Tab-separated table of C-alpha atoms in Angstrom:
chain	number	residue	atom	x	y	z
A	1	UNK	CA	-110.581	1.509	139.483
A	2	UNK	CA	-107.832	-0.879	140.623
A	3	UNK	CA	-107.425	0.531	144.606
A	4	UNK	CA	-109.381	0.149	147.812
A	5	UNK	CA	-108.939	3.092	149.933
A	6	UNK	CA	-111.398	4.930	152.305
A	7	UNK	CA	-109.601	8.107	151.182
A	8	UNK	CA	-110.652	7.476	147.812
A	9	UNK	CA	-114.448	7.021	148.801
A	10	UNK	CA	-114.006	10.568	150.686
A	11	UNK	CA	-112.650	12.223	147.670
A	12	UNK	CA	-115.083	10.988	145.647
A	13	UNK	CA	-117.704	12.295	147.649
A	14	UNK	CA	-116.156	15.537	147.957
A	15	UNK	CA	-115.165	15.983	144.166
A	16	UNK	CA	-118.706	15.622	143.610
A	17	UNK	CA	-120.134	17.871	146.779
A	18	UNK	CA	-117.767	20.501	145.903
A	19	UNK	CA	-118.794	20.879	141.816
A	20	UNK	CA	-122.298	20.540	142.751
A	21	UNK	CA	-121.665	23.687	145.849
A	22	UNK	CA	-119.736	25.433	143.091
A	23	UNK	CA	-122.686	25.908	140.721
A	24	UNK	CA	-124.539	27.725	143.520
A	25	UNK	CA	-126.688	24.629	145.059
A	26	UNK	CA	-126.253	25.533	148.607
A	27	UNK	CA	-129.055	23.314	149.784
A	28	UNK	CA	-128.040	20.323	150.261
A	29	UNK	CA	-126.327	17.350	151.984
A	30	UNK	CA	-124.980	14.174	151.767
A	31	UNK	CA	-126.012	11.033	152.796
A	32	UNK	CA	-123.494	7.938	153.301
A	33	UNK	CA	-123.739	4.604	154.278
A	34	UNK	CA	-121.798	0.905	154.003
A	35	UNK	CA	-123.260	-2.356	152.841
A	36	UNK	CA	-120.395	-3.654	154.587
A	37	UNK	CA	-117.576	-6.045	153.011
A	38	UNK	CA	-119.237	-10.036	151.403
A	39	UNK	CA	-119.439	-11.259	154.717
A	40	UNK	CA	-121.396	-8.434	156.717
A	41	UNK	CA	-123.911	-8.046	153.523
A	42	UNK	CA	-124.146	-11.844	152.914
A	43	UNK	CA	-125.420	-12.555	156.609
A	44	UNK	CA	-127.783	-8.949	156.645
A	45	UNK	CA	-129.553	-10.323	154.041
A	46	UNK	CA	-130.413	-13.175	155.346
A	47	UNK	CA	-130.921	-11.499	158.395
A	48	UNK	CA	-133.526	-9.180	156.880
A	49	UNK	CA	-134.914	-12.095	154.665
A	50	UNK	CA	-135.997	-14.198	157.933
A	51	UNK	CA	-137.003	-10.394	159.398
A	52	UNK	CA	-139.635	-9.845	156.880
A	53	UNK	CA	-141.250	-12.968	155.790
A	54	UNK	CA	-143.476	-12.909	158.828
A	55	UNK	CA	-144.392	-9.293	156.909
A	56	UNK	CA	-144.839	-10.556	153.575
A	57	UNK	CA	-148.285	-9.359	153.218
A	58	UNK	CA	-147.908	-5.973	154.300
A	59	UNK	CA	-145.310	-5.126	151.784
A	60	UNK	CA	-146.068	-3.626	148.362
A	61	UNK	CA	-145.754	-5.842	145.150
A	62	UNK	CA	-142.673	-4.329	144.530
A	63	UNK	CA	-140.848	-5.663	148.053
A	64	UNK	CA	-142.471	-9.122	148.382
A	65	UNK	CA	-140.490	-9.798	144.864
A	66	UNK	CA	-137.474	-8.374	146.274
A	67	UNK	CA	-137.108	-10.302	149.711
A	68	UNK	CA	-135.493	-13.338	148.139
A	69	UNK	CA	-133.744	-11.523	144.992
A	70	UNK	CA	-132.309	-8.734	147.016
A	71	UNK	CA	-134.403	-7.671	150.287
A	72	UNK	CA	-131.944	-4.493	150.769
A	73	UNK	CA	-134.115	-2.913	148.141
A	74	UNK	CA	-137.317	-3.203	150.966
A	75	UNK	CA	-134.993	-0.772	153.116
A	76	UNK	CA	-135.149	2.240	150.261
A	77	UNK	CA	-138.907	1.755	148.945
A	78	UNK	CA	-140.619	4.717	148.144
A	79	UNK	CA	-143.543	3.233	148.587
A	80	UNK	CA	-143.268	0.944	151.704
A	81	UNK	CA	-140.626	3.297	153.742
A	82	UNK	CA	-142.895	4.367	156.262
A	83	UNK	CA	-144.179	1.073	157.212
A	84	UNK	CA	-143.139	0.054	161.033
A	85	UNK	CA	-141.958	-3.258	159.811
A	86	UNK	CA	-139.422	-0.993	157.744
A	87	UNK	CA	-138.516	1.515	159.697
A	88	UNK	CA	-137.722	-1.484	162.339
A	89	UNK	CA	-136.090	-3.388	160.441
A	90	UNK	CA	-132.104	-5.123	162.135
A	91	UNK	CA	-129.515	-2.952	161.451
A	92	UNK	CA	-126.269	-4.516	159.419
A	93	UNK	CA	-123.815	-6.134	162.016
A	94	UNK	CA	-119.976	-5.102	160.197
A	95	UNK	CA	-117.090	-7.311	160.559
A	96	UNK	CA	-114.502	-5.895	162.232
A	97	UNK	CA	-112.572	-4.725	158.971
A	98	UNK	CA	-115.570	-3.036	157.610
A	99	UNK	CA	-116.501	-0.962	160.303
A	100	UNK	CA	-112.966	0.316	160.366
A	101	UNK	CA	-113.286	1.067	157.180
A	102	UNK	CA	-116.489	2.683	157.123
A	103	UNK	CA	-114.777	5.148	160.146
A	104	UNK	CA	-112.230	6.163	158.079
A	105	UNK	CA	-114.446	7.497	155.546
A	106	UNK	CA	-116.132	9.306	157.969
A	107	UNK	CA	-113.094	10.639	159.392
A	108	UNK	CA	-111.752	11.748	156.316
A	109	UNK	CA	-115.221	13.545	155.169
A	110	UNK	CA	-114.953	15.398	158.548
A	111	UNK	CA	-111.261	16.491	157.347
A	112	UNK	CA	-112.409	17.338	153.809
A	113	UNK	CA	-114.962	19.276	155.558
A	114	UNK	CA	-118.089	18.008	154.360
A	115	UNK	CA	-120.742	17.564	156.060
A	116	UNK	CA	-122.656	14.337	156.196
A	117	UNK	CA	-125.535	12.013	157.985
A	118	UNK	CA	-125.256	8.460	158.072
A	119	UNK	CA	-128.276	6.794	156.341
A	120	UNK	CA	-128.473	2.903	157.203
A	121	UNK	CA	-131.564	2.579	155.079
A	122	UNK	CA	-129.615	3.792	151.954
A	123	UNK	CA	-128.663	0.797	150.019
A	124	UNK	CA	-128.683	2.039	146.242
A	125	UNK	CA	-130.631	0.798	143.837
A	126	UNK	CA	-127.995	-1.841	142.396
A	127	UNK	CA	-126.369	-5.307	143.915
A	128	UNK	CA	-122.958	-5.092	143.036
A	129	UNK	CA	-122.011	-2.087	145.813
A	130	UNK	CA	-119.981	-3.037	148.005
A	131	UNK	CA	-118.789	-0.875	151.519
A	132	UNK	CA	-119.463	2.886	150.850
A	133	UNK	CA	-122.677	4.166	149.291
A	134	UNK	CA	-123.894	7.747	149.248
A	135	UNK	CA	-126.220	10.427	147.610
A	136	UNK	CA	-125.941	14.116	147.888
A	137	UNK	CA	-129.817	15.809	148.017
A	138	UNK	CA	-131.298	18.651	147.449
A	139	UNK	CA	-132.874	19.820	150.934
A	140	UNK	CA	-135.022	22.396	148.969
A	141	UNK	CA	-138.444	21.219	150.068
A	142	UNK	CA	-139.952	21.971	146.552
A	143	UNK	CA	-137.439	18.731	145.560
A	144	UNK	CA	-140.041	16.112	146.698
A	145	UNK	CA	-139.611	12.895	146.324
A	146	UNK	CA	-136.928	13.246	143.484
A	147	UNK	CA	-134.154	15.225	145.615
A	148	UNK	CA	-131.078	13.194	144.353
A	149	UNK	CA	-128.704	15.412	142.891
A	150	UNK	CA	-126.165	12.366	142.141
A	151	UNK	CA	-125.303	9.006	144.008
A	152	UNK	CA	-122.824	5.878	143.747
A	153	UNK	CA	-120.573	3.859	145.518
A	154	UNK	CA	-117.665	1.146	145.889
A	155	UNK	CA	-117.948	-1.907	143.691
A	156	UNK	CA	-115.718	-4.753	144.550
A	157	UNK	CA	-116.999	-7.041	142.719
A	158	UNK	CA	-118.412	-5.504	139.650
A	159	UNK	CA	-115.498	-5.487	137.205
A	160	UNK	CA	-114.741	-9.833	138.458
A	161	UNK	CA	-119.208	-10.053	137.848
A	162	UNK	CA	-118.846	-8.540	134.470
A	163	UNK	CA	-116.121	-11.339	133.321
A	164	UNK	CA	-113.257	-9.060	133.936
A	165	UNK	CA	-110.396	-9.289	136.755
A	166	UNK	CA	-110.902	-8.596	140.237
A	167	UNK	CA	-110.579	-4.994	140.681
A	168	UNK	CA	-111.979	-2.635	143.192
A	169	UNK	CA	-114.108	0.823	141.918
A	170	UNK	CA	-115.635	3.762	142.831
C-alpha cells in the first residue's frame, strides 16, 4: 500500500505464481490485464454502455442490470461470454501513461520469467481496480468452470473510497 510501481504489480504476480508452482501445481498460467488509469476506464465504459444497449435483450438478467452500474462485468459473464455481441465488444483505448504502464508490467513478468497471456475481457469482479488485474488458473481440464487458483489487482482508489487517504494498493 502507499506506492505505484509496475514492478510491484510484477512481483506480486510472481510471489503468488511462484508459491502456487512450489506446491507442485504445474498446470497453470496467468492471465493479466489493465482497466487502464480514471480516464481510459471512465470513457470504456461509456464506450461499452452505448455498445450494448442496442443488445439489451440478448443479454442475461444478470448483464442488462450491470450495463449502467458497471457494464465491465458483461465482459467476464459466465453466462453471456460466448455471445457475439460479447466477444465483439470495443476494446479499452489507454491513455498514453497507462499503456506505458501496462508494458512495463509485461516487461518485467518476461524478466521474472513468468509466463503470461493478456486477457482484455478480464475485468475482476470488483469496481475499485484500477490498471493491473490478473488471475493465475488451473489449465487442468477437470478445473471447469471454477479454474481460479487466486486473482487481484491495483486499487487506486480504494483506500480514498473507503474514507481513508489517497493511497495506491496491490
Amino acid at each position: 500500500i502507499g506506492d505505484k510501481n509496475p514492478l510491484i504489480d510484477a512481483e506480486t504476480i510472481a510471489l503468488g505464481y511462484f508459491y502456487v508452482k512450489s506446491l507442485g501445481l504445474n498446470s497453470i498460467k496467468v492471465l493479466i490485464n489493465t482497466l487502464g488509469d480514471n480516464e481510459s476506464r471512465i470513457q470504456y465504459k461509456q464506450d461499452l454502455i452505448e455498445y450494448f444497449k442496442p443488445h439489451k435483450d440478448e443479454l442475461c438478467f444478470d448483464c442488462q442490470n450491470r450495463l449502467e452500474k458497471n457494464p465491465l462485468r458483461i465482459l467476464d459473464c459466465k453466462v453471456d461470454h460466448e455471445l457475439d455481441c460479447v466477444k465483439n465488444a470495443p476494446k479499452m483505448k489507454l491513455s498514453k501513461d497507462a499503456s506505458e504502464y501496462f508494458e512495463k508490467v509485461k516487461k518485467y513478468l518476461e524478466i521474472l520469467q513468468i509466463p503470461y497471456e493478456v486477457d482484455d475481457r478480464l475485468v475482476r469482479g470488483l469496481d475499485y481496480y484500477t490498471d493491473t488485474v490478473f488471475e493465475v488458473v488451473s489449465t487442468n481440464p477437470e478445473s471447469g468452470s471454477q479454474a481460479t487458483i487466486f486473482g487481484g489487482g491495483r486499487y487506486d482508489n480504494l483506500v480514498k473510497e473507503m474514507g481513508g487517504p489517497e493511497l495506491s494498493g496491490i
